[in-house]
Coordinates of C-alpha atoms and ligand atoms in Angstrom, one line a residue:
X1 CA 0.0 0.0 0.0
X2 CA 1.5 3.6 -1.2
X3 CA 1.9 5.9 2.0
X4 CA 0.9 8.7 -0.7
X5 CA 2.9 12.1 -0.6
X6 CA 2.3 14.8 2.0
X7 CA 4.2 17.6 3.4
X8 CA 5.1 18.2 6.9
X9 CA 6.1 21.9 8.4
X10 CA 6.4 21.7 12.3
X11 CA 7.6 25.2 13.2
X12 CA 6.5 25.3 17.1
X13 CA 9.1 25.1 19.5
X14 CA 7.7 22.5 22.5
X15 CA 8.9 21.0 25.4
X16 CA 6.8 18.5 27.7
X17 CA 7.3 17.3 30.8
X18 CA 6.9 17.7 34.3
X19 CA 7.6 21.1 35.8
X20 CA 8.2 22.6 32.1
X21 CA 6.1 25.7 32.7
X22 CA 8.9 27.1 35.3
X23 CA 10.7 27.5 32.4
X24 CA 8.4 30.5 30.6
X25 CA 10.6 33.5 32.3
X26 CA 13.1 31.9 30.7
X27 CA 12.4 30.9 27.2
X28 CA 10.8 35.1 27.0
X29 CA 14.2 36.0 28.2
X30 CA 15.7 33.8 25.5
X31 CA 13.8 35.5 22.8
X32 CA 14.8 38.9 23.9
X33 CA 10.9 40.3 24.8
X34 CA 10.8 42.4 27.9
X35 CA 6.8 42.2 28.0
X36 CA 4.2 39.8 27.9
X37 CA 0.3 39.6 28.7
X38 CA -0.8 36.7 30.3
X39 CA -4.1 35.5 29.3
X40 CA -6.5 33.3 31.3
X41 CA -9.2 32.6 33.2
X42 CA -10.5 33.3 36.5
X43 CA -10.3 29.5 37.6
X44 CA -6.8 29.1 36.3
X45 CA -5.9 32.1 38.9
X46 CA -7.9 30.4 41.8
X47 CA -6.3 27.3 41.5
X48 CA -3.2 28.5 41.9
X49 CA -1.7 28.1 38.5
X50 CA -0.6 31.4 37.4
X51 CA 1.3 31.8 40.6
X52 CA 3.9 29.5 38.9
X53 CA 3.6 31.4 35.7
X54 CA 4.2 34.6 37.4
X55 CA 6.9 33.7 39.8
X56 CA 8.6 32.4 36.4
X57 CA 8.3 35.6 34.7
X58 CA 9.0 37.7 38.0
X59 CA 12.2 35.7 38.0
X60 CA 13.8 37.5 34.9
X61 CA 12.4 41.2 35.5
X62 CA 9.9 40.8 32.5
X63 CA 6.9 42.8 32.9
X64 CA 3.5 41.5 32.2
X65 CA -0.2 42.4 32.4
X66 CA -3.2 40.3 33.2
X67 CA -6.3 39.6 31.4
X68 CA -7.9 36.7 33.1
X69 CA -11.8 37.3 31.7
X70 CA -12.0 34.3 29.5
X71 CA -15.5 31.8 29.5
X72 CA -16.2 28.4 28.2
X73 CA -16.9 28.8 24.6
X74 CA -15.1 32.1 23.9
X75 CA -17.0 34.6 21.9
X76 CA -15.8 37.1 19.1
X77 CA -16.7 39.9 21.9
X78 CA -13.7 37.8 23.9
X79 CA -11.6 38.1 21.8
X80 CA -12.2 41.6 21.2
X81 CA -11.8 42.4 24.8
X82 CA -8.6 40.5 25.1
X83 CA -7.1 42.0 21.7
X84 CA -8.2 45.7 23.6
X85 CA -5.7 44.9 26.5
X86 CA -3.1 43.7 24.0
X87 CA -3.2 46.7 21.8
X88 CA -3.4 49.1 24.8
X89 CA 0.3 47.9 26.2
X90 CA 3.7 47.1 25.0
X91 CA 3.7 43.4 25.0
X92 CA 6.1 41.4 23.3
X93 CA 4.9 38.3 23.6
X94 CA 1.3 36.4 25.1
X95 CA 1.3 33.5 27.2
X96 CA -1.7 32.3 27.3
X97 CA -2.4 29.9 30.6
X98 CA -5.9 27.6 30.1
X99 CA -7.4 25.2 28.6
X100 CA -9.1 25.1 24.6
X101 CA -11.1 28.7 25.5
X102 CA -8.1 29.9 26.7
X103 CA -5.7 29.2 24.1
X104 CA -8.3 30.1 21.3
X105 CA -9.5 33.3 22.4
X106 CA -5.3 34.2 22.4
X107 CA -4.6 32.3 19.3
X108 CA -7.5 35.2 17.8
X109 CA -6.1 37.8 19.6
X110 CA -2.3 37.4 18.5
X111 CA -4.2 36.7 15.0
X112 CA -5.9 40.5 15.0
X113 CA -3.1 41.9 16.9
X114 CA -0.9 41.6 13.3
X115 CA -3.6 41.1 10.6
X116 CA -6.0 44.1 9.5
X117 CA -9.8 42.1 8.8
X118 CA -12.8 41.0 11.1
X119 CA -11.9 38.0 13.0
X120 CA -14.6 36.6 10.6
X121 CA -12.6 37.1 7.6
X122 CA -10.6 34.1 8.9
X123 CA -13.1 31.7 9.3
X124 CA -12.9 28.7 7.4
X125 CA -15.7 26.6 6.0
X126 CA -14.3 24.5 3.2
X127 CA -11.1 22.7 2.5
X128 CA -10.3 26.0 0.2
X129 CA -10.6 28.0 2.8
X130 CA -7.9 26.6 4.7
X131 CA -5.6 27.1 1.9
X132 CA -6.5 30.5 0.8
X133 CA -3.9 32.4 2.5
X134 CA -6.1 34.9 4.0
X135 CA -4.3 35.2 7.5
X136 CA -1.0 37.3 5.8
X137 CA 1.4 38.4 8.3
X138 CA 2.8 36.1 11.1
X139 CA 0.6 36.4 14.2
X140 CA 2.0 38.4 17.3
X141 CA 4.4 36.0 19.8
X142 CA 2.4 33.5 21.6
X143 CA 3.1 31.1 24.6
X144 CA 0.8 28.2 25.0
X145 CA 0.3 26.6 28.5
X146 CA -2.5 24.1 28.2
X147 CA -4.4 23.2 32.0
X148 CA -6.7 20.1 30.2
X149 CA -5.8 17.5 28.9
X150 CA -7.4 18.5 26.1
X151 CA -7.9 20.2 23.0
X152 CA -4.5 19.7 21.7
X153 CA -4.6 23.6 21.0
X154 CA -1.4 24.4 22.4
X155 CA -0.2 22.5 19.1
X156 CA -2.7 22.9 16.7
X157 CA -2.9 25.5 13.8
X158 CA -7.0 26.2 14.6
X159 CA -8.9 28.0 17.2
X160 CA -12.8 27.6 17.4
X161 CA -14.8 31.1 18.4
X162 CA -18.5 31.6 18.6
X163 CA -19.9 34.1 16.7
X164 CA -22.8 35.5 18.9
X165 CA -25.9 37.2 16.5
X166 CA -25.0 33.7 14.1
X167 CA -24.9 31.1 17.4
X168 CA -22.3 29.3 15.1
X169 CA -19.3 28.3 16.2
X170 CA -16.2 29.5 13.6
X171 CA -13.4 27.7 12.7
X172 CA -10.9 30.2 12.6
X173 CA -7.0 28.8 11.4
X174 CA -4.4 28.5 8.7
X175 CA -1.2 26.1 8.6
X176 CA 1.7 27.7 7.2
X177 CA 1.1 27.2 3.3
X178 CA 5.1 27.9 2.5
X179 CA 8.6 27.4 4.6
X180 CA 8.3 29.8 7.1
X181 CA 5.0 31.4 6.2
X182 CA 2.3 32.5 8.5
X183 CA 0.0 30.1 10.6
X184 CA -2.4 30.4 13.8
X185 CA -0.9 29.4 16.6
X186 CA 1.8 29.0 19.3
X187 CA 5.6 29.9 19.1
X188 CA 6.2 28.0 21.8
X189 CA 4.2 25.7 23.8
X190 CA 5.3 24.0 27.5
X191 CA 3.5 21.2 28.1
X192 CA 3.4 20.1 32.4
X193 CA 1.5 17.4 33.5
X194 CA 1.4 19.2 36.9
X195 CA -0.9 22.1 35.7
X196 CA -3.5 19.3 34.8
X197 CA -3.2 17.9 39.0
X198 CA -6.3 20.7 39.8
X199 CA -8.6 20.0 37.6
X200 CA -12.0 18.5 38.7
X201 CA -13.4 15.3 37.7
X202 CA -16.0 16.1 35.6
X203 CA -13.7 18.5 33.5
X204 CA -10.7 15.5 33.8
X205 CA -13.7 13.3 32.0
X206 CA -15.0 15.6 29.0
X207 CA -11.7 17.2 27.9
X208 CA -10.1 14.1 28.1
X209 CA -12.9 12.1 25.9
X210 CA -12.4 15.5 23.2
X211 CA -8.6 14.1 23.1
X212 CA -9.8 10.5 22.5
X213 CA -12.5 12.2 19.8
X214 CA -10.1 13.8 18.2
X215 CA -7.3 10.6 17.5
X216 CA -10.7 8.9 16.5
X217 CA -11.6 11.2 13.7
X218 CA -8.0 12.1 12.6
X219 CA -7.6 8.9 12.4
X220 CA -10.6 7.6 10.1
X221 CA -10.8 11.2 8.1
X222 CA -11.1 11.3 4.2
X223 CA -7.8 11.6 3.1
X224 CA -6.0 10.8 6.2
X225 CA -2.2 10.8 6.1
X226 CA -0.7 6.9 6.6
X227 CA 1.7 8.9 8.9
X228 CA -0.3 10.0 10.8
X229 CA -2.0 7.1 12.3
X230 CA 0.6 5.0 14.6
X231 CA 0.0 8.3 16.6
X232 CA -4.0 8.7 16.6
X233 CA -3.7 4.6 17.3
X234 CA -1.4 5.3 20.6
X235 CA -3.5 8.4 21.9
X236 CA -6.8 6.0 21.5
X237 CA -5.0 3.4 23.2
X238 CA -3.7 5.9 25.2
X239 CA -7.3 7.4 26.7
X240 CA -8.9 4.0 26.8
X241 CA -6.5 3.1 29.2
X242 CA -6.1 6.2 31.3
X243 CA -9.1 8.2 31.3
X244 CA -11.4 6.1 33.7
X245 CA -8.3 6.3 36.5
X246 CA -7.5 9.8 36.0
X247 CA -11.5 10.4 36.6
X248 CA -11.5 8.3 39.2
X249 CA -8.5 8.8 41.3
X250 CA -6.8 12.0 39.9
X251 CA -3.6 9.7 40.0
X252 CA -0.6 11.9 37.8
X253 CA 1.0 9.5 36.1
X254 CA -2.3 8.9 34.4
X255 CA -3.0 12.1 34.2
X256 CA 0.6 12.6 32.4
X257 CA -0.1 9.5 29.8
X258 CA -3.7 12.2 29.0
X259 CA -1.9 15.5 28.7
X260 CA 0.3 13.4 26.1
X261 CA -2.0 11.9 23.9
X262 CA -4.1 15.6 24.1
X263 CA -1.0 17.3 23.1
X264 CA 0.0 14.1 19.8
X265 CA -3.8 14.2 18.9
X266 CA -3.0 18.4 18.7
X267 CA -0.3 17.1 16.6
X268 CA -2.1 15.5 14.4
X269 CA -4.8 17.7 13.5
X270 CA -2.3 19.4 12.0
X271 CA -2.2 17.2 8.9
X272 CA -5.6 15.2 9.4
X273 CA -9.3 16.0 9.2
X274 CA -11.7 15.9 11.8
X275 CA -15.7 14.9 10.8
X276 CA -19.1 14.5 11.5
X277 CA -18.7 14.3 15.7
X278 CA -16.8 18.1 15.5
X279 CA -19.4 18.8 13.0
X280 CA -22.9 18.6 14.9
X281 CA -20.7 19.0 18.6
X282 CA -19.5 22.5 17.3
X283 CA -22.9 23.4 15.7
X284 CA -25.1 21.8 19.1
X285 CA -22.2 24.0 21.0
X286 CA -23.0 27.0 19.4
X287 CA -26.8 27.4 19.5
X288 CA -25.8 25.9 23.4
X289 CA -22.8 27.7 24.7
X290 CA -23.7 26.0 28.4
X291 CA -22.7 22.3 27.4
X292 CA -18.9 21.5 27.5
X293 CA -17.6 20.8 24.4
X294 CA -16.2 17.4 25.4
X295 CA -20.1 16.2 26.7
X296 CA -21.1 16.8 23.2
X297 CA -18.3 15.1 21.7
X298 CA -19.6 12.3 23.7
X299 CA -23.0 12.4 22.9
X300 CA -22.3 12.0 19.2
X301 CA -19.6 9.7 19.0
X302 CA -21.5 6.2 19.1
X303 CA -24.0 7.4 16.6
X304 CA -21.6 9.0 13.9
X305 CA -19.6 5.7 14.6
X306 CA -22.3 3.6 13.7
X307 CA -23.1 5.6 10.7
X308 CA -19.8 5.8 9.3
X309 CA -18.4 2.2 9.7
X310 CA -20.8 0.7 7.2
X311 CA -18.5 2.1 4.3
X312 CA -15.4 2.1 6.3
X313 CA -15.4 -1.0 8.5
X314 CA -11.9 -1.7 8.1
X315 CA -10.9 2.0 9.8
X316 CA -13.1 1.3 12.7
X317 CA -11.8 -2.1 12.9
X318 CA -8.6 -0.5 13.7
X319 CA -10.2 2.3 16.3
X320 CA -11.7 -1.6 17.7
X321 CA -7.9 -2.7 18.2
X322 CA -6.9 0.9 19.0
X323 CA -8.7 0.4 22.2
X324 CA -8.4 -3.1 23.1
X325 CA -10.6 -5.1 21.9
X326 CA -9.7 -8.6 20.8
X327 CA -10.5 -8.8 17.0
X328 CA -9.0 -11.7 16.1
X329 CA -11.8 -14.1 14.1
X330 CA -13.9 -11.4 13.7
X331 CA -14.8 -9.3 10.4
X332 CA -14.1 -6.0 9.6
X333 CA -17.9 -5.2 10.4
X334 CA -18.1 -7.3 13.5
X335 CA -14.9 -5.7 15.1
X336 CA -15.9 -2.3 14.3
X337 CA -19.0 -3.1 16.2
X338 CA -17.4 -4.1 18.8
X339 CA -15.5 -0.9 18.9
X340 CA -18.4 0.8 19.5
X341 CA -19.6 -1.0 22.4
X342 CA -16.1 -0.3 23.3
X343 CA -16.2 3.2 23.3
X344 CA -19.6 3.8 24.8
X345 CA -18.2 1.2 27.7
X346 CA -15.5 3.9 28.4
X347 CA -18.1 7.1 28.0
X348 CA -20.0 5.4 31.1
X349 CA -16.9 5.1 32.9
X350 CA -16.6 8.5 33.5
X351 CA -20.1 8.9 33.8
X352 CA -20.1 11.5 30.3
X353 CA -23.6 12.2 29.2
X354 CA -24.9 9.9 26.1
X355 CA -28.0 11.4 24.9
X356 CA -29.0 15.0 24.0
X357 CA -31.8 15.0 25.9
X358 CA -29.3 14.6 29.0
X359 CA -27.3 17.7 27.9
X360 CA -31.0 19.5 27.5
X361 CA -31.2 19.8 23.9
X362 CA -34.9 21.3 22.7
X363 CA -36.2 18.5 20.1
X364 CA -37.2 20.7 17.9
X365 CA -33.5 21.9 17.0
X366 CA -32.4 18.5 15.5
X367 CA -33.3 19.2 12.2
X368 CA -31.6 22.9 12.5
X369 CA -28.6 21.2 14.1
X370 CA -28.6 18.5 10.9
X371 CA -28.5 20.9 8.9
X372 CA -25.7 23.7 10.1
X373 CA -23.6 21.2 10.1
X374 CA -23.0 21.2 6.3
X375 CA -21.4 24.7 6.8
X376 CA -18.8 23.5 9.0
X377 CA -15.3 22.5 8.0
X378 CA -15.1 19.2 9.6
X379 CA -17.9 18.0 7.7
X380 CA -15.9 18.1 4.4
X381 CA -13.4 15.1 6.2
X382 CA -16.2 12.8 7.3
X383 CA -15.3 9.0 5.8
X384 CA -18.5 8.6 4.9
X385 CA -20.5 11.5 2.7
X386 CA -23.5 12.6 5.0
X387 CA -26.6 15.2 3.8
X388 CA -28.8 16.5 5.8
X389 CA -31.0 13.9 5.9
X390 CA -28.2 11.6 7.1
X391 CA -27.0 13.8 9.8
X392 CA -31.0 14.0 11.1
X393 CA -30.8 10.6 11.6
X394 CA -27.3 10.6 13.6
X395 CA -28.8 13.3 15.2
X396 CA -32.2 11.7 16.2
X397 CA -30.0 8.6 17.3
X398 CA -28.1 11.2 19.7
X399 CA -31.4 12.4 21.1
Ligands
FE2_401 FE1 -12.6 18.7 20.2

C-alpha cells in the first residue's frame, strides 16, 4: 500500500514534561521580549496556576499584564476584549495559561493583533478556505500553556470562536502554506503534566474524551495521512486506558499518559481532518454555549460511529484494536462493532452524558442542528458523505 505524498512543516518550539512551565521566564528571556500579557481565566488564577507562571516571569524582570476574563466557549466579543488589553500595552509576547477557550481566544487575539480584517474574515468553511492564504502576516508571539488534557490547541494550527448574533461556532486557522509562512498558533508551547493535578473530575472526563475524539476522527478522516496514524492509534489506546483512573482517582502518572495523547492528537490535527462528531458538537455548542464541548463530543460519538463504519469498517476495525478489543476471528464489520460498544463502555466510565436529551437539547432543533452542520469544516473530512437527511438521523440517534 502507497503511504501517498504529504508535506510536513512543524515550526513550534515545545517541550513537555513535568515542571516545564517554570521555564516560561526563561524561554521570554531567550527570545529577547521584555513584555508579555498573560491571558487566562479566573479558575486558572484560583487554582493557583498562574502563581507558577508569574513567579517564572517575576524571576527574569519581564513585565506583564493580566487579562484573566476568558469563559467556556469564547465569543468574538472575547476576543475583542482581550485584543483591547493587547493593543493598549507594550507586549512582546502572550502566554496564554488555560485550557481550549483559553488558548483560542489568544490564538485570535495574536491573530488581529498583526492582521487588518474582522476575526470573521478568517473563518474557514471548506477545504479552500484553509488554503486561501487569508491570515498574511505572522501572528503576534504566543506562549501556549495548556491546564486540560485537552484540545491539543497548544499545538494545533485552529482555534474555534462563537460568533454570537449567528450562534455558530467558527473555525478560525491557517497552517503555514510555504517554509516559514504564517499560521495560527503558538511559538512556543510548555507542556506540564502538573498544571492538569487541579482539575476536577468532571472536566478531567470531557476534555479528556475531546482528546480520545479527536485521535478517532483524525484517524478515520477522508484523506488521512498513513503517517499519521501510529499516533491517533497510541492516543486512543492511550485514553482508553487512562481516562477512567485519571476520573476516578486524579492519579498523575495517568493524568501525564492524557496531557500526552491531548498534546499528539493536537499534533495530528495538524495534517488530518476531523468529521461528523466536530461537526454537529461545534454546531449543538454553538446554538448551546452551556454544554462542555467534550459532553457533546460524547453524545455523538456512538452514533456518527455507527453511521460511518458501514462504508469504512476496516478504519473502525482499527479504532476496535486501538482500544483493546480482541479482534482476532472477527470481520471488519463485526470488530468495528465491537469498537463501538467499546467506546460507549469507556463514556460510562466517567459517567459522560450519552443522549442530548441529557445535555437538555430542545427536540425541535435536530433538524436545525442537521442541517448547520454542512457549513462547518469538519464536515468536508467525514469517511462517509452525510446530507442532511443523514445527519437527522445521527442526530435523532443522539437524542
Ligand atoms: Fe474537540
Amino acid at each position: 500500500m502507497s503511504l501517498g505524498a504529504h508535506t510536513f512543516s512543524f515550526p513550534i518550539w515545545v517541550e513537555f514534561g513535568n515542571g516545564k512551565s517554570d521555564r516560561v521566564g526563561e524561554l521570554i528571556d531567550t527570545k529577547g521580549w521584555k513584555t508579555a500579557l498573560i491571558i487566562t481565566d479566573q479558575g486558572i488564577r484560583k487554582a493557583g496556576i498562574l502563581d507558577i507562571i508569574e513567579t517564572s516571569i517575576d524571576d527574569e524582570n519581564i513585565t506583564y499584564d493580566i487579562y484573566d476574563n476568558v469563559k467556556p466557549n469564547p465569543t468574538e466579543s472575547m476576543v475583542s476584549d482581550a485584543l483591547g488589553v493587547l493593543e493598549s500595552g507594550d507586549h512582546d509576547v502572550v502566554v496564554a495559561v488555560g485550557g481550549g477557550s483559553v488558548i483560542d481566544t489568544a490564538k485570535c487575539a495574536t491573530l488581529l493583533k498583526t492582521n487588518d480584517l474582522p476575526l470573521s474574515e478568517y473563518e474557514v468553511n471548506t477545504p479552500a478556505d484553509v488554503t486561501a492564504g487569508t491570515i498574511e502576516f505572522q501572528t503576534h508571539p504566543l506562549i501556549t500553556i495548556p491546564t486540560t488534557a485537552g484540545t491539543g490547541s497548544e499545538v494545533d494550527y485552529w482555534a474555534v470562536i462563537t460568533a454570537e448574533e449567528r450562534q455558530f461556532k467558527m473555525a478560525i486557522g491557517q497552517p503555514p502554506l510555504s517554509p516559514g509562512g504564517p499560521y495560527l498558533g503558538a511559538d512556543i508551547s510548555l507542556v506540564d503534566p502538573e498544571l492538569t493535578a487541579s482539575l476536577p473530575p468532571r472536566q478531567t472526563a470531557a476534555t479528556g474524551f475531546d482528546a480520545f475524539s479527536h485521535a478517532l476522527e483524525n484517524h478515520v478522516a477522508a484523506g488521512a495521512p498513513e503517517l499519521v496514524k501510529p499516533y491517533t492509534r497510541h492516543v486512543m489506546g492511550l485514553v482508553s486506558t487512562y481516562l477512567s483512573d485519571a476520573y476516578t482517582t486524579g492519579n498523575m502518572q495517568s493524568r501525564e499518559q492524557l496531557l500526552f495523547g491531548s498534546h499528539m492528537a493536537g499534533f495530528c490535527e495538524n495534517y488530518a481532518g476531523f468529521g461528523a462528531i466536530h461537526s454537529l458538537a461545534e454546531v449543538t455548542g454553538g446554538m448551546y454555549p452551556e454544554i462542555p464541548h467534550g459532553e457533546a463530543i460524547a453524545v455523538f460519538t456512538p452514533p456518527v460511529m455507527r453511521y460511518n463504519l458501514e462504508t469504512h469498517p476496516a478504519r473502525y476495525a482499527e479504532v476496535a484494536e486501538a482500544v483493546g478489543v480482541t479482534t482476532s476471528g472477527l470481520s471488519d464489520l463485526e470488530a468495528a462493532r465491537r469498537g463501538v460498544e467499546a467506546v460507549e463502555t469507556l463514556i460510562d466510565s466517567v459517567d459522560l452524558p450519552t443522549s442530548l436529551e441529557e445535555l437538555g437539547v430542545d427536540n425541535g432543533d435536530l433538524e436545525r442542528i442537521a442541517s448547520k452542520s454542512l457549513e462547518t469544516i469538519e464536515i468536508h473530512d467525514n469517511p462517509r458523505e452525510a446530507d442532511a437527511a443523514d445527519l437527522l438521523e445521527i442526530t435523532n440517534s443522539a437524542y
